[in-house]
Amino acid sequence: MPTYRRSVIPARPGAASLPLVAIVGRPNVGKSTLFNRLTQSRRSIVGDEPGITRDRIYGEFEWAGRRFRLVDTGGIVPDDPELIPTEIFNQAKVALQEADALVLVIDARTELASPDYDLVRLLLRGGKPVFLAVNKVEGEAMAAEAENFRRLGIRNVYPVSSEHGLGIGDLLDAIAEAIPPRPDDEGQKEEDEAAEENEISEGGPLVPGEEDEPHRDEAHRQIHRTHGEFEQHETSIAIIGRPNVGKSTLLNALTGTSRAIVSPIAGTTRDAVDEVVEFEGSQLRFVDTAGIRRKGKTRMMAEKLSVVMARRHLEAADVALLIIDATEGVTASDATIGGYAHESGRSVILVVNKWDAVTTGRTDGKPPAGRDIFERQLRQALKYLDYAPVIFLSALEGKGMDRVLREVKAVAAERRKRVTTGQMNRFLDKIDFQRAPVPMAKRVRIFYMTQAAVAPPTFVLFTDRDIKLHFAFERFLANQIRDAFGFKGTPIWFKVRARNAEDKE
């Protein structure tokens, strides 16, 4: 059995103890706009199309010297028999149970209907503080009309404009007053300040022997973001792939929850959904992203935005799990998505999902698929990801989850590995560069090299000529480095600096 436990941990360590405020309401009333306003982010996708938000989206905000957690829910339509609205309602009910206070958002420009009254009865039944935010109120005339919504039976009514930030201060004052401060609030503030002080950023020595001297070229510090080789508190893993390949199913299997809505409808996930798994002392934050498809295939604005957000979450992650549908094989879209991860410097693990459907559970009368044959085809189609490990699993059956967690932890550690300048130059002495398949005109002589950054590992080569490395030489050198030092699952970047250019300076 896997030796891990599930834990729901929001964006920062210790944040699970913060009071939670849930934003609820019917579709298209401005819940996500209010969420983004309070969290000062664009975490939730906002648009004119109803029902954009589906899963629970968490964030944080600060008010009156205190920090709060915030959860944005999908539009609630009680008793709707359709699959997606029902699943949205189920996700929202989890938020209602977790929350310390509830904010019901109503559109001031719409008439009250029976679903509004049904929703209010549901909220008041829980016995928690409920606040009515009458949204889209701009001007005194509309503020007066907001009083008409008191007939819903909620005492705390606040006219607000989420888009323009009007009236929100009064709402937050009331929420802060309704949730008494907790004894650990002050301790959490001190913990946050300590965490900020512990941020590490360092670069490797520019020239051998300069470890204790100032860098002559400060620009090399900015070659790439770097965190040094240290024990990172949390690793972010983006689950990426085409629509309907099983990304949300994998998230639920890894976390042991129904955190993300799963349906046979392609494009169900729109906002990124994240949850943390604690595994062997490490916190792994898995982020389920929307399915990425070509621009010409996306029609609705919400879908276009969800693809943009998926790309952003990928670029913010440490590791990418690229999900391949075993029943469809490797497609051109898979290669494109893998290219996004590779070019952005993410570490990559290839996950072949639905493997049971082409082996033990095959029903089309064909013989079971061979793992070795499939992997060869996969490597052929994704040559640029030759460093990425491959995992075969069935997310629906929950098989292979422990392997995923172990690979993620191992790849994350390799991503942050640092090789000393002395080790690197002893390594250089042993390489036979005559074996590199590079045209003579493109060959360069390397005097020495040093690792300037981690995440991904980035090496500076001091050469006799200032030219761009031939792709075959880069591949040859990267393979030699992997054979000597590992760096499993992560791309390796090279920067060239001519020694004669250094001498002229």
Tab-separated table of C-alpha atoms in Angstrom, residues 31-251:
chain	number	residue	atom	x	y	z
A	31	LYS	CA	-18.694	35.276	-7.513
A	32	SER	CA	-15.390	34.792	-9.309
A	33	THR	CA	-14.965	38.539	-9.797
A	34	LEU	CA	-15.352	39.028	-6.034
A	35	PHE	CA	-12.926	36.161	-5.377
A	36	ASN	CA	-10.290	37.670	-7.671
A	37	ARG	CA	-10.813	41.119	-6.138
A	38	LEU	CA	-10.252	39.847	-2.576
A	39	THR	CA	-7.309	37.595	-3.395
A	40	GLN	CA	-5.787	40.214	-5.737
A	41	SER	CA	-5.335	37.561	-8.402
A	42	ARG	CA	-6.849	36.159	-11.568
A	43	ARG	CA	-7.127	32.713	-10.019
A	44	SER	CA	-10.759	32.207	-11.072
A	45	ILE	CA	-11.764	32.533	-14.709
A	46	VAL	CA	-14.265	35.361	-15.263
A	47	GLY	CA	-16.557	35.770	-18.266
A	48	ASP	CA	-20.092	36.511	-19.393
A	49	GLU	CA	-20.923	32.867	-20.028
A	50	PRO	CA	-22.869	31.309	-17.129
A	51	GLY	CA	-21.435	28.343	-15.250
A	52	ILE	CA	-17.743	29.017	-15.918
A	53	THR	CA	-16.569	28.039	-12.409
A	54	ARG	CA	-17.198	24.383	-11.616
A	55	ASP	CA	-14.705	23.122	-9.054
A	56	ARG	CA	-13.780	24.673	-5.711
A	57	ILE	CA	-11.050	27.330	-6.032
A	58	TYR	CA	-9.129	28.365	-2.903
A	59	GLY	CA	-7.179	31.518	-2.146
A	60	GLU	CA	-6.314	33.885	0.697
A	61	PHE	CA	-6.873	37.518	1.603
A	62	GLU	CA	-5.968	39.858	4.436
A	63	TRP	CA	-8.283	42.272	6.218
A	64	ALA	CA	-8.005	44.269	9.460
A	65	GLY	CA	-4.620	42.715	10.188
A	66	ARG	CA	-5.928	39.159	9.884
A	67	ARG	CA	-5.634	36.498	7.182
A	68	PHE	CA	-8.554	34.480	5.863
A	69	ARG	CA	-8.942	31.634	3.407
A	70	LEU	CA	-11.459	32.078	0.620
A	71	VAL	CA	-13.190	29.502	-1.552
A	72	ASP	CA	-14.982	30.256	-4.816
A	73	THR	CA	-17.693	27.764	-5.763
A	74	GLY	CA	-19.526	27.013	-8.970
A	75	GLY	CA	-22.968	28.428	-9.617
A	76	ILE	CA	-25.481	26.474	-7.517
A	77	VAL	CA	-28.816	25.401	-8.979
A	78	PRO	CA	-30.441	23.090	-6.364
A	79	ASP	CA	-32.243	20.007	-7.672
A	80	ASP	CA	-30.877	20.339	-11.228
A	81	PRO	CA	-30.839	16.776	-12.638
A	82	GLU	CA	-28.075	17.389	-15.197
A	83	LEU	CA	-24.664	15.811	-14.534
A	84	ILE	CA	-22.421	18.899	-14.434
A	85	PRO	CA	-24.755	21.127	-12.314
A	86	THR	CA	-25.233	18.241	-9.883
A	87	GLU	CA	-21.483	17.760	-9.524
A	88	ILE	CA	-21.000	21.522	-9.073
A	89	PHE	CA	-23.614	21.425	-6.292
A	90	ASN	CA	-21.772	18.535	-4.630
A	91	GLN	CA	-18.501	20.478	-4.748
A	92	ALA	CA	-20.217	23.553	-3.294
A	93	LYS	CA	-21.703	21.533	-0.421
A	94	VAL	CA	-18.189	20.514	0.625
A	95	ALA	CA	-17.241	24.207	0.772
A	96	LEU	CA	-20.347	24.967	2.852
A	97	GLN	CA	-19.388	22.307	5.378
A	98	GLU	CA	-15.788	23.563	5.642
A	99	ALA	CA	-16.580	27.277	5.858
A	100	ASP	CA	-16.776	29.462	8.961
A	101	ALA	CA	-18.841	32.124	7.158
A	102	LEU	CA	-20.844	32.233	3.929
A	103	VAL	CA	-21.229	35.050	1.406
A	104	LEU	CA	-24.241	34.697	-0.889
A	105	VAL	CA	-23.770	36.769	-4.034
A	106	ILE	CA	-26.885	38.047	-5.836
A	107	ASP	CA	-27.030	40.061	-9.064
A	108	ALA	CA	-28.838	43.334	-8.264
A	109	ARG	CA	-30.036	43.555	-11.871
A	110	THR	CA	-32.015	40.316	-11.839
A	111	GLU	CA	-35.343	39.378	-10.285
A	112	LEU	CA	-35.464	36.946	-7.405
A	113	ALA	CA	-36.591	33.444	-8.342
A	114	SER	CA	-37.455	30.261	-6.468
A	115	PRO	CA	-33.870	28.855	-6.745
A	116	ASP	CA	-32.669	31.894	-4.774
A	117	TYR	CA	-35.049	31.133	-1.909
A	118	ASP	CA	-34.105	27.438	-2.039
A	119	LEU	CA	-30.426	28.361	-1.808
A	120	VAL	CA	-30.995	30.727	1.145
A	121	ARG	CA	-32.854	27.992	3.048
A	122	LEU	CA	-29.909	25.668	2.423
A	123	LEU	CA	-27.396	28.233	3.721
A	124	LEU	CA	-29.362	29.237	6.826
A	125	ARG	CA	-29.921	25.605	7.736
A	126	GLY	CA	-26.194	25.233	8.542
A	127	GLY	CA	-26.305	27.769	11.377
A	128	LYS	CA	-23.232	29.662	10.132
A	129	PRO	CA	-23.014	33.443	9.627
A	130	VAL	CA	-24.503	34.303	6.224
A	131	PHE	CA	-23.873	37.596	4.432
A	132	LEU	CA	-25.790	38.766	1.377
A	133	ALA	CA	-23.621	40.612	-1.155
A	134	VAL	CA	-25.909	42.337	-3.644
A	135	ASN	CA	-23.469	42.659	-6.521
A	136	LYS	CA	-23.250	45.002	-9.510
A	137	VAL	CA	-24.565	47.955	-7.464
A	138	GLU	CA	-23.199	51.187	-8.928
A	139	GLY	CA	-24.856	54.413	-7.794
A	140	GLU	CA	-27.200	55.486	-5.009
A	141	ALA	CA	-30.341	54.488	-6.875
A	142	MET	CA	-29.219	50.883	-7.185
A	143	ALA	CA	-27.998	50.886	-3.577
A	144	ALA	CA	-31.549	51.709	-2.473
A	145	GLU	CA	-32.917	48.892	-4.609
A	146	ALA	CA	-30.538	46.480	-2.891
A	147	GLU	CA	-32.712	46.791	0.224
A	148	ASN	CA	-35.445	44.907	-1.640
A	149	PHE	CA	-33.342	41.739	-1.370
A	150	ARG	CA	-33.904	41.659	2.397
A	151	ARG	CA	-37.030	39.658	1.689
A	152	LEU	CA	-34.755	36.671	1.204
A	153	GLY	CA	-34.547	36.555	4.991
A	154	ILE	CA	-30.827	37.379	5.423
A	155	ARG	CA	-30.197	40.185	7.930
A	156	ASN	CA	-26.704	41.130	6.762
A	157	VAL	CA	-27.197	42.825	3.378
A	158	TYR	CA	-24.338	44.704	1.664
A	159	PRO	CA	-24.568	46.426	-1.732
A	160	VAL	CA	-21.241	45.916	-3.519
A	161	SER	CA	-19.602	46.152	-6.898
A	162	SER	CA	-17.028	43.367	-7.252
A	163	GLU	CA	-15.753	44.794	-10.525
A	164	HIS	CA	-15.146	48.300	-9.143
A	165	GLY	CA	-14.407	47.415	-5.503
A	166	LEU	CA	-17.333	49.422	-4.070
A	167	GLY	CA	-18.819	48.512	-0.687
A	168	ILE	CA	-16.536	45.545	-0.142
A	169	GLY	CA	-14.870	47.060	2.937
A	170	ASP	CA	-18.153	47.090	4.881
A	171	LEU	CA	-18.760	43.463	3.937
A	172	LEU	CA	-15.289	42.406	5.108
A	173	ASP	CA	-15.642	44.353	8.368
A	174	ALA	CA	-18.803	42.413	9.136
A	175	ILE	CA	-17.182	39.078	8.255
A	176	ALA	CA	-14.141	39.801	10.443
A	177	GLU	CA	-16.435	40.739	13.345
A	178	ALA	CA	-18.503	37.559	12.934
A	179	ILE	CA	-15.434	35.292	13.044
A	180	PRO	CA	-13.584	35.867	16.342
A	181	PRO	CA	-9.773	35.838	16.145
A	182	ARG	CA	-8.207	32.478	16.935
A	183	PRO	CA	-5.366	32.002	19.427
A	184	ASP	CA	-3.020	30.825	16.668
A	185	ASP	CA	-3.599	33.835	14.362
A	186	GLU	CA	-0.604	35.740	15.781
A	187	GLY	CA	1.588	32.646	15.608
A	188	GLN	CA	0.633	32.203	11.970
A	189	LYS	CA	1.689	35.791	11.212
A	190	GLU	CA	5.121	35.173	12.734
A	191	GLU	CA	5.430	31.921	10.757
A	192	ASP	CA	4.633	33.741	7.496
A	193	GLU	CA	7.279	36.385	8.189
A	194	ALA	CA	9.868	33.719	8.967
A	195	ALA	CA	9.033	31.875	5.738
A	196	GLU	CA	9.626	35.042	3.704
A	197	GLU	CA	13.050	35.508	5.301
A	198	ASN	CA	14.037	31.954	4.411
A	199	GLU	CA	13.652	32.437	0.633
A	200	ILE	CA	16.930	31.382	-0.998
A	201	SER	CA	18.389	32.537	-4.318
A	202	GLU	CA	21.936	31.842	-5.319
A	203	GLY	CA	24.092	31.286	-8.382
A	204	GLY	CA	27.066	29.005	-8.895
A	205	PRO	CA	30.613	30.314	-9.177
A	206	LEU	CA	31.324	31.908	-12.516
A	207	VAL	CA	34.952	30.815	-12.774
A	208	PRO	CA	36.704	27.928	-10.996
A	209	GLY	CA	38.279	29.118	-7.770
A	210	GLU	CA	36.035	32.165	-7.416
A	211	GLU	CA	33.713	30.629	-4.816
A	212	ASP	CA	34.779	33.158	-2.178
A	213	GLU	CA	35.188	36.151	-4.489
A	214	PRO	CA	32.616	38.569	-5.877
A	215	HIS	CA	31.259	37.676	-9.317
A	216	ARG	CA	32.847	39.741	-12.060
A	217	ASP	CA	29.783	39.345	-14.229
A	218	GLU	CA	26.614	40.051	-12.288
A	219	ALA	CA	24.567	39.269	-15.396
A	220	HIS	CA	25.256	35.564	-14.977
A	221	ARG	CA	23.271	35.649	-11.724
A	222	GLN	CA	20.216	36.426	-13.837
A	223	ILE	CA	20.673	33.594	-16.333
A	224	HIS	CA	17.689	31.813	-14.819
A	225	ARG	CA	15.745	31.707	-11.595
A	226	THR	CA	17.555	29.526	-9.089
A	227	HIS	CA	16.827	28.239	-5.630
A	228	GLY	CA	20.095	26.519	-4.825
A	229	GLU	CA	20.146	22.889	-3.745
A	230	PHE	CA	18.044	22.849	-0.586
A	231	GLU	CA	15.041	21.086	0.909
A	232	GLN	CA	12.102	22.776	-0.785
A	233	HIS	CA	9.022	22.973	1.431
A	234	GLU	CA	6.553	22.186	-1.341
A	235	THR	CA	6.762	20.861	-4.884
A	236	SER	CA	4.167	21.972	-7.430
A	237	ILE	CA	3.099	19.412	-10.031
A	238	ALA	CA	0.931	20.388	-13.009
A	239	ILE	CA	-1.230	17.617	-14.478
A	240	ILE	CA	-1.399	18.468	-18.189
A	241	GLY	CA	-2.721	16.883	-21.348
A	242	ARG	CA	-5.471	16.906	-23.933
A	243	PRO	CA	-9.130	17.072	-22.858
A	244	ASN	CA	-10.664	13.868	-21.482
A	245	VAL	CA	-7.445	11.883	-20.976
A	246	GLY	CA	-8.099	11.382	-17.239
A	247	LYS	CA	-6.359	14.340	-15.566
A	248	SER	CA	-9.101	14.957	-12.990
A	249	THR	CA	-9.468	11.232	-12.345
A	250	LEU	CA	-5.739	11.060	-11.634
A	251	LEU	CA	-5.929	14.011	-9.210
